[in-house]
Structure formats: C-alpha cells, structure tokens
Amino acid sequence: MSTVTDSSFESLETRRITIFLLVAFGLAGLTALVVFSLGGLTDSPEVIPGVPLWLVLVSTFYMFSPAVANVVTRAVTDEGWDDLRLRPAIRSNGRTYLLAWLALLGLSIAGVALFFAFFPAYFDADMTVLRQLLPPGAPIEVVLVAQLVQALVLGATVNAVFAFGEEFGWRGYLLQKLLPLGRWRAIVGLGVIWGAWHWPLVSLGYNYGVGYVGAPWTGFLAMVWMTTATGTFLAWVALRAESVWPAAVAHGVINAVGSLGVLFSTSETPALLGPTVVGAVVVVPWTVVAVGLLLRSPVFDAAAID
C-alpha cells in the first residue's frame, strides 16, 4: 500500500480540483433541482411521446457536467489543452477495448447470478416482465438474445457518447489530479466523489426508487460502493490506454446491460440489493476485481501513483 507524504499533498492542484468539483456538482445539482421542480421522475412532462423531460435533462446537462467542468477548469486556470486523453489509440490497445466491452457483461452476469443465489425468491424463470411486453407466442429466447446483443452494440456506440460526458471529466481529468495521493486514495477518493455526484438523482428515486429501508441514505452508500468498485476498472482501462475512450465504452456497456437482470426478477425485488448493476449484492464481483487490480496491476505502477 502506498503512503502519502506532505509532498504528495503539496503537489495536489487544489485550486483546479476545487473549481472542477464546484462546476461538476453545481451543474448537476441545478439540473436535479429543475427536474424536481418539473415533476421529478414520475410526473415529468414528455418532450416527445415516450421521452420524459427528466430523461433529456439528465442525459445532457447532468451527465455532461463533468466534461463541462474539465473544459471550464482548464479555461479559467489557463491550464491549456495538453493531455486531454482523447486519442482513441485503438490499434495499440485492442485488448483493452475488448476488456472494456466484454468484461462488463461478464461481471454483471456474475453479480446478477450472485444476487439470485442469495435471494432465490425474487427469481422469475418465466421472465414475466418481458413476456408482458411481447405479443403472445413470441420466441422469448430469441428476444432475450437480441436484447443482449443490442445492449452490447448500443453500449459501445450510442451509450458511450453519453458516458463520455462523465468520463472526460472523471477519468480524463480529476483522476489525474488525484494521482499524487497514491493508488488507493486516488481511486477510492474518486469513487466516493463520483458516487456523491449521483446523490441528487438518488434522492429523486433514480436507480433505487423510493421507500426502501433507510432511504435515501442507504441508497447513497450503495451508490458510492458501486461507483468505487466499477470506477476502479474504468480507471484501469483509461490509464492502460492513456485515453478516456475505453472507459467511455465500458461505462456505456454498464448503462446498457445494467437492467437486464430485471427481466428475470419479480416485481417485489428490492432495487437497493439488485438485480441491476447498482444493487449492493450485484456489485460484489466488481469489488473483488477492484481490490485485485489495486493490489496487483502494474498499470497503476506505470501511472506513477505510488
């Protein structure tokens, strides 16, 4: 484990970190306030049929607030535009992109399986939720495979574009500013910050709903656990490729496959625990991988954060 010396703290660019956090959290909080004032997540007006206003606001202003913070901080502090980490570098990092694309699926499936192993009463082998959405007699196995393929394709394309709004800020900027603290403090610190950034949405019922035990505080804690565990992998692929794009792809896949476990669950399933990727039990495999990476991966050594 790395140690933090006085020189480590002195090398922190505290002014830039502060400005970044003020912009990222300020814009996100303001967006959440607008969503709340316009009916929250349940009574939000529709922009077009089937697309509520809250979804548009969250997908744009909220999700891109870290990217805006990156740009604003660089502009205000005259930091310049070097080291933006925008080069895809796909040819030299093909394996990293493949891991970013597929590891998320494997770990998510492992987490969902773990959840149902602990809570078999919530498992619905008939996939009632999905069957209710399909016409009678539809081949549900084919539909399920199509859903999975679609999630992987959209996760690495459309979803990655929206995820870039976060990754350009978190892994593309703030991570670099926290590296002098050492691998554990930098990664865990960023995970906590990223989780706290979600709290306004969690308080509105996003991810975990409302009325669960200890709401919204247990939801806040579960979100931090999830962002710290998954954020470690996102940091690993971003540092390995020296680019934000593998992290954006991985983040996009997380968002795309994150709710597939719901297809196998009953309507009474507690969202705080699973079966989505933000559920506390589903995150356990991610946590194991995160600890392994922090303990063993030479990628973090190469980033010179010890």
PDB file of N, CA, C and O in Angstrom, residues 23-96:
ATOM      1  N   VAL A  23     -17.989  23.154 -10.414  1.00  0.00           N
ATOM      2  CA  VAL A  23     -18.725  23.181 -11.686  1.00  0.00           C
ATOM      3  C   VAL A  23     -19.491  21.877 -11.888  1.00  0.00           C
ATOM      4  O   VAL A  23     -20.686  21.888 -12.228  1.00  0.00           O
ATOM      5  N   ALA A  24     -18.819  20.730 -11.669  1.00  0.00           N
ATOM      6  CA  ALA A  24     -19.458  19.430 -11.899  1.00  0.00           C
ATOM      7  C   ALA A  24     -20.657  19.236 -10.979  1.00  0.00           C
ATOM      8  O   ALA A  24     -21.751  18.847 -11.419  1.00  0.00           O
ATOM      9  N   PHE A  25     -20.470  19.504  -9.688  1.00  0.00           N
ATOM     10  CA  PHE A  25     -21.557  19.319  -8.733  1.00  0.00           C
ATOM     11  C   PHE A  25     -22.603  20.420  -8.863  1.00  0.00           C
ATOM     12  O   PHE A  25     -23.799  20.167  -8.675  1.00  0.00           O
ATOM     13  N   GLY A  26     -22.164  21.632  -9.170  1.00  0.00           N
ATOM     14  CA  GLY A  26     -23.109  22.732  -9.296  1.00  0.00           C
ATOM     15  C   GLY A  26     -24.072  22.543 -10.447  1.00  0.00           C
ATOM     16  O   GLY A  26     -25.293  22.697 -10.291  1.00  0.00           O
ATOM     17  N   LEU A  27     -23.541  22.185 -11.617  1.00  0.00           N
ATOM     18  CA  LEU A  27     -24.400  21.984 -12.792  1.00  0.00           C
ATOM     19  C   LEU A  27     -25.302  20.773 -12.601  1.00  0.00           C
ATOM     20  O   LEU A  27     -26.492  20.808 -12.959  1.00  0.00           O
ATOM     21  N   ALA A  28     -24.760  19.702 -12.009  1.00  0.00           N
ATOM     22  CA  ALA A  28     -25.577  18.507 -11.761  1.00  0.00           C
ATOM     23  C   ALA A  28     -26.681  18.808 -10.759  1.00  0.00           C
ATOM     24  O   ALA A  28     -27.842  18.421 -10.956  1.00  0.00           O
ATOM     25  N   GLY A  29     -26.335  19.497  -9.675  1.00  0.00           N
ATOM     26  CA  GLY A  29     -27.333  19.831  -8.658  1.00  0.00           C
ATOM     27  C   GLY A  29     -28.417  20.737  -9.195  1.00  0.00           C
ATOM     28  O   GLY A  29     -29.606  20.571  -8.876  1.00  0.00           O
ATOM     29  N   LEU A  30     -28.023  21.699 -10.005  1.00  0.00           N
ATOM     30  CA  LEU A  30     -29.012  22.603 -10.609  1.00  0.00           C
ATOM     31  C   LEU A  30     -29.949  21.844 -11.539  1.00  0.00           C
ATOM     32  O   LEU A  30     -31.163  22.084 -11.548  1.00  0.00           O
ATOM     33  N   THR A  31     -29.404  20.920 -12.303  1.00  0.00           N
ATOM     34  CA  THR A  31     -30.233  20.106 -13.197  1.00  0.00           C
ATOM     35  C   THR A  31     -31.222  19.274 -12.397  1.00  0.00           C
ATOM     36  O   THR A  31     -32.399  19.159 -12.754  1.00  0.00           O
ATOM     37  N   ALA A  32     -30.750  18.661 -11.312  1.00  0.00           N
ATOM     38  CA  ALA A  32     -31.638  17.857 -10.464  1.00  0.00           C
ATOM     39  C   ALA A  32     -32.741  18.727  -9.863  1.00  0.00           C
ATOM     40  O   ALA A  32     -33.889  18.282  -9.739  1.00  0.00           O
ATOM     41  N   LEU A  33     -32.406  19.957  -9.504  1.00  0.00           N
ATOM     42  CA  LEU A  33     -33.408  20.868  -8.952  1.00  0.00           C
ATOM     43  C   LEU A  33     -34.478  21.202  -9.993  1.00  0.00           C
ATOM     44  O   LEU A  33     -35.673  21.250  -9.675  1.00  0.00           O
ATOM     45  N   VAL A  34     -34.048  21.396 -11.226  1.00  0.00           N
ATOM     46  CA  VAL A  34     -35.011  21.664 -12.305  1.00  0.00           C
ATOM     47  C   VAL A  34     -35.904  20.447 -12.523  1.00  0.00           C
ATOM     48  O   VAL A  34     -37.125  20.573 -12.682  1.00  0.00           O
ATOM     49  N   VAL A  35     -35.305  19.256 -12.529  1.00  0.00           N
ATOM     50  CA  VAL A  35     -36.085  18.017 -12.685  1.00  0.00           C
ATOM     51  C   VAL A  35     -37.119  17.904 -11.573  1.00  0.00           C
ATOM     52  O   VAL A  35     -38.290  17.586 -11.818  1.00  0.00           O
ATOM     53  N   PHE A  36     -36.703  18.167 -10.338  1.00  0.00           N
ATOM     54  CA  PHE A  36     -37.613  18.098  -9.200  1.00  0.00           C
ATOM     55  C   PHE A  36     -38.758  19.094  -9.339  1.00  0.00           C
ATOM     56  O   PHE A  36     -39.933  18.760  -9.088  1.00  0.00           O
ATOM     57  N   SER A  37     -38.453  20.317  -9.764  1.00  0.00           N
ATOM     58  CA  SER A  37     -39.480  21.360  -9.874  1.00  0.00           C
ATOM     59  C   SER A  37     -40.459  21.098 -11.004  1.00  0.00           C
ATOM     60  O   SER A  37     -41.567  21.639 -11.007  1.00  0.00           O
ATOM     61  N   LEU A  38     -40.070  20.244 -11.956  1.00  0.00           N
ATOM     62  CA  LEU A  38     -40.928  19.947 -13.107  1.00  0.00           C
ATOM     63  C   LEU A  38     -41.601  18.584 -13.005  1.00  0.00           C
ATOM     64  O   LEU A  38     -41.999  18.008 -14.007  1.00  0.00           O
ATOM     65  N   GLY A  39     -41.732  18.089 -11.778  1.00  0.00           N
ATOM     66  CA  GLY A  39     -42.472  16.845 -11.584  1.00  0.00           C
ATOM     67  C   GLY A  39     -41.641  15.650 -11.211  1.00  0.00           C
ATOM     68  O   GLY A  39     -42.179  14.536 -11.085  1.00  0.00           O
ATOM     69  N   GLY A  40     -40.335  15.833 -11.043  1.00  0.00           N
ATOM     70  CA  GLY A  40     -39.485  14.715 -10.652  1.00  0.00           C
ATOM     71  C   GLY A  40     -39.404  13.642 -11.722  1.00  0.00           C
ATOM     72  O   GLY A  40     -39.513  13.922 -12.923  1.00  0.00           O
ATOM     73  N   LEU A  41     -39.225  12.409 -11.307  1.00  0.00           N
ATOM     74  CA  LEU A  41     -39.084  11.302 -12.251  1.00  0.00           C
ATOM     75  C   LEU A  41     -40.409  10.639 -12.599  1.00  0.00           C
ATOM     76  O   LEU A  41     -40.466   9.827 -13.527  1.00  0.00           O
ATOM     77  N   THR A  42     -41.462  11.004 -11.892  1.00  0.00           N
ATOM     78  CA  THR A  42     -42.751  10.333 -12.102  1.00  0.00           C
ATOM     79  C   THR A  42     -43.759  11.197 -12.852  1.00  0.00           C
ATOM     80  O   THR A  42     -44.585  10.672 -13.597  1.00  0.00           O
ATOM     81  N   ASP A  43     -43.691  12.502 -12.668  1.00  0.00           N
ATOM     82  CA  ASP A  43     -44.677  13.389 -13.289  1.00  0.00           C
ATOM     83  C   ASP A  43     -44.045  14.382 -14.249  1.00  0.00           C
ATOM     84  O   ASP A  43     -44.592  15.463 -14.493  1.00  0.00           O
ATOM     85  N   SER A  44     -42.904  14.040 -14.789  1.00  0.00           N
ATOM     86  CA  SER A  44     -42.217  14.932 -15.716  1.00  0.00           C
ATOM     87  C   SER A  44     -42.958  14.994 -17.046  1.00  0.00           C
ATOM     88  O   SER A  44     -43.424  13.963 -17.554  1.00  0.00           O
ATOM     89  N   PRO A  45     -43.089  16.173 -17.646  1.00  0.00           N
ATOM     90  CA  PRO A  45     -43.756  16.268 -18.957  1.00  0.00           C
ATOM     91  C   PRO A  45     -42.941  15.564 -20.033  1.00  0.00           C
ATOM     92  O   PRO A  45     -41.724  15.394 -19.910  1.00  0.00           O
ATOM     93  N   GLU A  46     -43.615  15.148 -21.096  1.00  0.00           N
ATOM     94  CA  GLU A  46     -42.938  14.456 -22.190  1.00  0.00           C
ATOM     95  C   GLU A  46     -42.487  15.452 -23.250  1.00  0.00           C
ATOM     96  O   GLU A  46     -43.237  16.343 -23.646  1.00  0.00           O
ATOM     97  N   VAL A  47     -41.254  15.292 -23.699  1.00  0.00           N
ATOM     98  CA  VAL A  47     -40.745  16.114 -24.791  1.00  0.00           C
ATOM     99  C   VAL A  47     -41.346  15.631 -26.103  1.00  0.00           C
ATOM    100  O   VAL A  47     -41.829  16.419 -26.920  1.00  0.00           O
ATOM    101  N   ILE A  48     -41.287  14.321 -26.303  1.00  0.00           N
ATOM    102  CA  ILE A  48     -42.000  13.638 -27.371  1.00  0.00           C
ATOM    103  C   ILE A  48     -42.624  12.411 -26.735  1.00  0.00           C
ATOM    104  O   ILE A  48     -42.227  12.016 -25.637  1.00  0.00           O
ATOM    105  N   PRO A  49     -43.616  11.792 -27.382  1.00  0.00           N
ATOM    106  CA  PRO A  49     -44.252  10.631 -26.770  1.00  0.00           C
ATOM    107  C   PRO A  49     -43.247   9.562 -26.346  1.00  0.00           C
ATOM    108  O   PRO A  49     -42.431   9.095 -27.136  1.00  0.00           O
ATOM    109  N   GLY A  50     -43.286   9.212 -25.069  1.00  0.00           N
ATOM    110  CA  GLY A  50     -42.412   8.181 -24.533  1.00  0.00           C
ATOM    111  C   GLY A  50     -41.070   8.674 -24.031  1.00  0.00           C
ATOM    112  O   GLY A  50     -40.294   7.884 -23.477  1.00  0.00           O
ATOM    113  N   VAL A  51     -40.769   9.961 -24.203  1.00  0.00           N
ATOM    114  CA  VAL A  51     -39.484  10.518 -23.766  1.00  0.00           C
ATOM    115  C   VAL A  51     -39.748  11.653 -22.789  1.00  0.00           C
ATOM    116  O   VAL A  51     -40.062  12.776 -23.199  1.00  0.00           O
ATOM    117  N   PRO A  52     -39.634  11.389 -21.479  1.00  0.00           N
ATOM    118  CA  PRO A  52     -39.899  12.436 -20.491  1.00  0.00           C
ATOM    119  C   PRO A  52     -38.787  13.480 -20.455  1.00  0.00           C
ATOM    120  O   PRO A  52     -37.632  13.194 -20.788  1.00  0.00           O
ATOM    121  N   LEU A  53     -39.138  14.667 -20.025  1.00  0.00           N
ATOM    122  CA  LEU A  53     -38.180  15.764 -19.972  1.00  0.00           C
ATOM    123  C   LEU A  53     -37.031  15.454 -19.026  1.00  0.00           C
ATOM    124  O   LEU A  53     -35.875  15.812 -19.295  1.00  0.00           O
ATOM    125  N   TRP A  54     -37.317  14.767 -17.906  1.00  0.00           N
ATOM    126  CA  TRP A  54     -36.245  14.489 -16.952  1.00  0.00           C
ATOM    127  C   TRP A  54     -35.135  13.663 -17.582  1.00  0.00           C
ATOM    128  O   TRP A  54     -33.948  13.877 -17.294  1.00  0.00           O
ATOM    129  N   LEU A  55     -35.508  12.735 -18.470  1.00  0.00           N
ATOM    130  CA  LEU A  55     -34.509  11.891 -19.118  1.00  0.00           C
ATOM    131  C   LEU A  55     -33.614  12.716 -20.038  1.00  0.00           C
ATOM    132  O   LEU A  55     -32.391  12.501 -20.092  1.00  0.00           O
ATOM    133  N   VAL A  56     -34.205  13.663 -20.728  1.00  0.00           N
ATOM    134  CA  VAL A  56     -33.425  14.533 -21.607  1.00  0.00           C
ATOM    135  C   VAL A  56     -32.464  15.392 -20.795  1.00  0.00           C
ATOM    136  O   VAL A  56     -31.281  15.525 -21.135  1.00  0.00           O
ATOM    137  N   LEU A  57     -32.949  15.959 -19.712  1.00  0.00           N
ATOM    138  CA  LEU A  57     -32.105  16.824 -18.878  1.00  0.00           C
ATOM    139  C   LEU A  57     -30.961  16.043 -18.236  1.00  0.00           C
ATOM    140  O   LEU A  57     -29.820  16.518 -18.181  1.00  0.00           O
ATOM    141  N   VAL A  58     -31.265  14.844 -17.752  1.00  0.00           N
ATOM    142  CA  VAL A  58     -30.227  14.039 -17.106  1.00  0.00           C
ATOM    143  C   VAL A  58     -29.201  13.557 -18.132  1.00  0.00           C
ATOM    144  O   VAL A  58     -27.984  13.537 -17.852  1.00  0.00           O
ATOM    145  N   SER A  59     -29.649  13.187 -19.315  1.00  0.00           N
ATOM    146  CA  SER A  59     -28.748  12.670 -20.346  1.00  0.00           C
ATOM    147  C   SER A  59     -27.845  13.743 -20.934  1.00  0.00           C
ATOM    148  O   SER A  59     -26.813  13.413 -21.543  1.00  0.00           O
ATOM    149  N   THR A  60     -28.219  14.990 -20.767  1.00  0.00           N
ATOM    150  CA  THR A  60     -27.427  16.079 -21.342  1.00  0.00           C
ATOM    151  C   THR A  60     -26.735  16.893 -20.249  1.00  0.00           C
ATOM    152  O   THR A  60     -25.559  16.715 -19.984  1.00  0.00           O
ATOM    153  N   PHE A  61     -27.463  17.764 -19.602  1.00  0.00           N
ATOM    154  CA  PHE A  61     -26.860  18.681 -18.633  1.00  0.00           C
ATOM    155  C   PHE A  61     -26.225  17.943 -17.457  1.00  0.00           C
ATOM    156  O   PHE A  61     -25.119  18.291 -17.014  1.00  0.00           O
ATOM    157  N   TYR A  62     -26.904  16.931 -16.935  1.00  0.00           N
ATOM    158  CA  TYR A  62     -26.373  16.230 -15.763  1.00  0.00           C
ATOM    159  C   TYR A  62     -25.159  15.386 -16.140  1.00  0.00           C
ATOM    160  O   TYR A  62     -24.078  15.521 -15.554  1.00  0.00           O
ATOM    161  N   MET A  63     -25.308  14.511 -17.128  1.00  0.00           N
ATOM    162  CA  MET A  63     -24.234  13.589 -17.474  1.00  0.00           C
ATOM    163  C   MET A  63     -23.012  14.291 -18.042  1.00  0.00           C
ATOM    164  O   MET A  63     -21.886  13.800 -17.910  1.00  0.00           O
ATOM    165  N   PHE A  64     -23.209  15.442 -18.670  1.00  0.00           N
ATOM    166  CA  PHE A  64     -22.072  16.142 -19.267  1.00  0.00           C
ATOM    167  C   PHE A  64     -21.473  17.197 -18.336  1.00  0.00           C
ATOM    168  O   PHE A  64     -20.535  17.896 -18.735  1.00  0.00           O
ATOM    169  N   SER A  65     -21.959  17.291 -17.112  1.00  0.00           N
ATOM    170  CA  SER A  65     -21.408  18.293 -16.197  1.00  0.00           C
ATOM    171  C   SER A  65     -19.936  18.045 -15.876  1.00  0.00           C
ATOM    172  O   SER A  65     -19.164  19.012 -15.763  1.00  0.00           O
ATOM    173  N   PRO A  66     -19.455  16.788 -15.731  1.00  0.00           N
ATOM    174  CA  PRO A  66     -18.013  16.610 -15.530  1.00  0.00           C
ATOM    175  C   PRO A  66     -17.184  17.045 -16.738  1.00  0.00           C
ATOM    176  O   PRO A  66     -16.079  17.584 -16.570  1.00  0.00           O
ATOM    177  N   ALA A  67     -17.681  16.796 -17.947  1.00  0.00           N
ATOM    178  CA  ALA A  67     -16.961  17.234 -19.144  1.00  0.00           C
ATOM    179  C   ALA A  67     -16.898  18.754 -19.194  1.00  0.00           C
ATOM    180  O   ALA A  67     -15.855  19.342 -19.518  1.00  0.00           O
ATOM    181  N   VAL A  68     -18.013  19.403 -18.873  1.00  0.00           N
ATOM    182  CA  VAL A  68     -18.038  20.870 -18.822  1.00  0.00           C
ATOM    183  C   VAL A  68     -17.046  21.363 -17.773  1.00  0.00           C
ATOM    184  O   VAL A  68     -16.325  22.345 -17.984  1.00  0.00           O
ATOM    185  N   ALA A  69     -16.987  20.678 -16.631  1.00  0.00           N
ATOM    186  CA  ALA A  69     -16.068  21.061 -15.562  1.00  0.00           C
ATOM    187  C   ALA A  69     -14.618  20.965 -16.022  1.00  0.00           C
ATOM    188  O   ALA A  69     -13.785  21.811 -15.660  1.00  0.00           O
ATOM    189  N   ASN A  70     -14.299  19.950 -16.797  1.00  0.00           N
ATOM    190  CA  ASN A  70     -12.956  19.805 -17.348  1.00  0.00           C
ATOM    191  C   ASN A  70     -12.592  21.015 -18.197  1.00  0.00           C
ATOM    192  O   ASN A  70     -11.545  21.646 -18.013  1.00  0.00           O
ATOM    193  N   VAL A  71     -13.483  21.362 -19.120  1.00  0.00           N
ATOM    194  CA  VAL A  71     -13.234  22.480 -20.036  1.00  0.00           C
ATOM    195  C   VAL A  71     -13.155  23.798 -19.275  1.00  0.00           C
ATOM    196  O   VAL A  71     -12.241  24.612 -19.497  1.00  0.00           O
ATOM    197  N   VAL A  72     -14.108  24.042 -18.378  1.00  0.00           N
ATOM    198  CA  VAL A  72     -14.148  25.304 -17.639  1.00  0.00           C
ATOM    199  C   VAL A  72     -12.896  25.460 -16.770  1.00  0.00           C
ATOM    200  O   VAL A  72     -12.290  26.534 -16.723  1.00  0.00           O
ATOM    201  N   THR A  73     -12.512  24.396 -16.088  1.00  0.00           N
ATOM    202  CA  THR A  73     -11.340  24.469 -15.212  1.00  0.00           C
ATOM    203  C   THR A  73     -10.081  24.792 -16.001  1.00  0.00           C
ATOM    204  O   THR A  73      -9.266  25.627 -15.586  1.00  0.00           O
ATOM    205  N   ARG A  74      -9.906  24.146 -17.138  1.00  0.00           N
ATOM    206  CA  ARG A  74      -8.742  24.427 -17.970  1.00  0.00           C
ATOM    207  C   ARG A  74      -8.746  25.862 -18.459  1.00  0.00           C
ATOM    208  O   ARG A  74      -7.691  26.528 -18.499  1.00  0.00           O
ATOM    209  N   ALA A  75      -9.925  26.358 -18.827  1.00  0.00           N
ATOM    210  CA  ALA A  75     -10.017  27.719 -19.348  1.00  0.00           C
ATOM    211  C   ALA A  75      -9.782  28.760 -18.257  1.00  0.00           C
ATOM    212  O   ALA A  75      -9.033  29.728 -18.451  1.00  0.00           O
ATOM    213  N   VAL A  76     -10.388  28.561 -17.101  1.00  0.00           N
ATOM    214  CA  VAL A  76     -10.305  29.545 -16.023  1.00  0.00           C
ATOM    215  C   VAL A  76      -8.903  29.626 -15.434  1.00  0.00           C
ATOM    216  O   VAL A  76      -8.419  30.697 -15.055  1.00  0.00           O
ATOM    217  N   THR A  77      -8.225  28.474 -15.348  1.00  0.00           N
ATOM    218  CA  THR A  77      -6.908  28.437 -14.704  1.00  0.00           C
ATOM    219  C   THR A  77      -5.757  28.486 -15.703  1.00  0.00           C
ATOM    220  O   THR A  77      -4.591  28.330 -15.314  1.00  0.00           O
ATOM    221  N   ASP A  78      -6.073  28.716 -16.975  1.00  0.00           N
ATOM    222  CA  ASP A  78      -5.049  28.769 -18.022  1.00  0.00           C
ATOM    223  C   ASP A  78      -4.185  27.506 -18.049  1.00  0.00           C
ATOM    224  O   ASP A  78      -2.974  27.559 -18.275  1.00  0.00           O
ATOM    225  N   GLU A  79      -4.808  26.374 -17.812  1.00  0.00           N
ATOM    226  CA  GLU A  79      -4.072  25.111 -17.778  1.00  0.00           C
ATOM    227  C   GLU A  79      -3.642  24.666 -19.157  1.00  0.00           C
ATOM    228  O   GLU A  79      -2.650  23.950 -19.321  1.00  0.00           O
ATOM    229  N   GLY A  80      -4.376  25.090 -20.160  1.00  0.00           N
ATOM    230  CA  GLY A  80      -4.060  24.646 -21.508  1.00  0.00           C
ATOM    231  C   GLY A  80      -4.812  23.371 -21.862  1.00  0.00           C
ATOM    232  O   GLY A  80      -5.599  22.846 -21.075  1.00  0.00           O
ATOM    233  N   TRP A  81      -4.522  22.863 -23.046  1.00  0.00           N
ATOM    234  CA  TRP A  81      -5.308  21.755 -23.591  1.00  0.00           C
ATOM    235  C   TRP A  81      -4.457  20.542 -23.916  1.00  0.00           C
ATOM    236  O   TRP A  81      -4.832  19.698 -24.715  1.00  0.00           O
ATOM    237  N   ASP A  82      -3.300  20.472 -23.275  1.00  0.00           N
ATOM    238  CA  ASP A  82      -2.471  19.285 -23.431  1.00  0.00           C
ATOM    239  C   ASP A  82      -3.036  18.144 -22.586  1.00  0.00           C
ATOM    240  O   ASP A  82      -3.755  18.363 -21.622  1.00  0.00           O
ATOM    241  N   ASP A  83      -2.673  16.950 -22.928  1.00  0.00           N
ATOM    242  CA  ASP A  83      -3.046  15.766 -22.156  1.00  0.00           C
ATOM    243  C   ASP A  83      -4.556  15.656 -21.949  1.00  0.00           C
ATOM    244  O   ASP A  83      -5.042  15.385 -20.848  1.00  0.00           O
ATOM    245  N   LEU A  84      -5.306  15.861 -23.021  1.00  0.00           N
ATOM    246  CA  LEU A  84      -6.762  15.694 -22.936  1.00  0.00           C
ATOM    247  C   LEU A  84      -7.167  14.219 -22.942  1.00  0.00           C
ATOM    248  O   LEU A  84      -8.304  13.897 -22.638  1.00  0.00           O
ATOM    249  N   ARG A  85      -6.253  13.345 -23.323  1.00  0.00           N
ATOM    250  CA  ARG A  85      -6.501  11.902 -23.364  1.00  0.00           C
ATOM    251  C   ARG A  85      -7.689  11.548 -24.270  1.00  0.00           C
ATOM    252  O   ARG A  85      -8.529  10.714 -23.927  1.00  0.00           O
ATOM    253  N   LEU A  86      -7.725  12.190 -25.413  1.00  0.00           N
ATOM    254  CA  LEU A  86      -8.815  11.974 -26.356  1.00  0.00           C
ATOM    255  C   LEU A  86      -8.426  11.079 -27.531  1.00  0.00           C
ATOM    256  O   LEU A  86      -9.289  10.719 -28.334  1.00  0.00           O
ATOM    257  N   ARG A  87      -7.152  10.724 -27.641  1.00  0.00           N
ATOM    258  CA  ARG A  87      -6.754   9.835 -28.726  1.00  0.00           C
ATOM    259  C   ARG A  87      -7.298   8.438 -28.459  1.00  0.00           C
ATOM    260  O   ARG A  87      -7.011   7.844 -27.400  1.00  0.00           O
ATOM    261  N   PRO A  88      -8.054   7.878 -29.384  1.00  0.00           N
ATOM    262  CA  PRO A  88      -8.627   6.537 -29.147  1.00  0.00           C
ATOM    263  C   PRO A  88      -7.572   5.452 -28.977  1.00  0.00           C
ATOM    264  O   PRO A  88      -7.734   4.555 -28.150  1.00  0.00           O
ATOM    265  N   ALA A  89      -6.497   5.525 -29.767  1.00  0.00           N
ATOM    266  CA  ALA A  89      -5.405   4.536 -29.683  1.00  0.00           C
ATOM    267  C   ALA A  89      -5.937   3.106 -29.697  1.00  0.00           C
ATOM    268  O   ALA A  89      -5.498   2.251 -28.928  1.00  0.00           O
ATOM    269  N   ILE A  90      -6.864   2.842 -30.603  1.00  0.00           N
ATOM    270  CA  ILE A  90      -7.494   1.521 -30.660  1.00  0.00           C
ATOM    271  C   ILE A  90      -6.517   0.460 -31.144  1.00  0.00           C
ATOM    272  O   ILE A  90      -6.463  -0.651 -30.605  1.00  0.00           O
ATOM    273  N   ARG A  91      -5.712   0.800 -32.141  1.00  0.00           N
ATOM    274  CA  ARG A  91      -4.822  -0.201 -32.738  1.00  0.00           C
ATOM    275  C   ARG A  91      -3.834  -0.751 -31.711  1.00  0.00           C
ATOM    276  O   ARG A  91      -3.562  -1.948 -31.686  1.00  0.00           O
ATOM    277  N   SER A  92      -3.297   0.114 -30.866  1.00  0.00           N
ATOM    278  CA  SER A  92      -2.307  -0.333 -29.894  1.00  0.00           C
ATOM    279  C   SER A  92      -2.928  -0.807 -28.581  1.00  0.00           C
ATOM    280  O   SER A  92      -2.212  -1.300 -27.706  1.00  0.00           O
ATOM    281  N   ASN A  93      -4.240  -0.675 -28.447  1.00  0.00           N
ATOM    282  CA  ASN A  93      -4.916  -1.051 -27.207  1.00  0.00           C
ATOM    283  C   ASN A  93      -6.176  -1.865 -27.473  1.00  0.00           C
ATOM    284  O   ASN A  93      -7.167  -1.738 -26.758  1.00  0.00           O
ATOM    285  N   GLY A  94      -6.099  -2.713 -28.513  1.00  0.00           N
ATOM    286  CA  GLY A  94      -7.268  -3.505 -28.862  1.00  0.00           C
ATOM    287  C   GLY A  94      -7.750  -4.386 -27.729  1.00  0.00           C
ATOM    288  O   GLY A  94      -8.958  -4.510 -27.492  1.00  0.00           O
ATOM    289  N   ARG A  95      -6.819  -4.994 -26.995  1.00  0.00           N
ATOM    290  CA  ARG A  95      -7.212  -5.867 -25.889  1.00  0.00           C
ATOM    291  C   ARG A  95      -7.897  -5.076 -24.784  1.00  0.00           C
ATOM    292  O   ARG A  95      -8.845  -5.564 -24.164  1.00  0.00           O
ATOM    293  N   THR A  96      -7.431  -3.864 -24.553  1.00  0.00           N
ATOM    294  CA  THR A  96      -8.058  -3.027 -23.527  1.00  0.00           C
ATOM    295  C   THR A  96      -9.497  -2.701 -23.895  1.00  0.00           C
ATOM    296  O   THR A  96     -10.397  -2.766 -23.050  1.00  0.00           O
TER     297      THR A  96
END
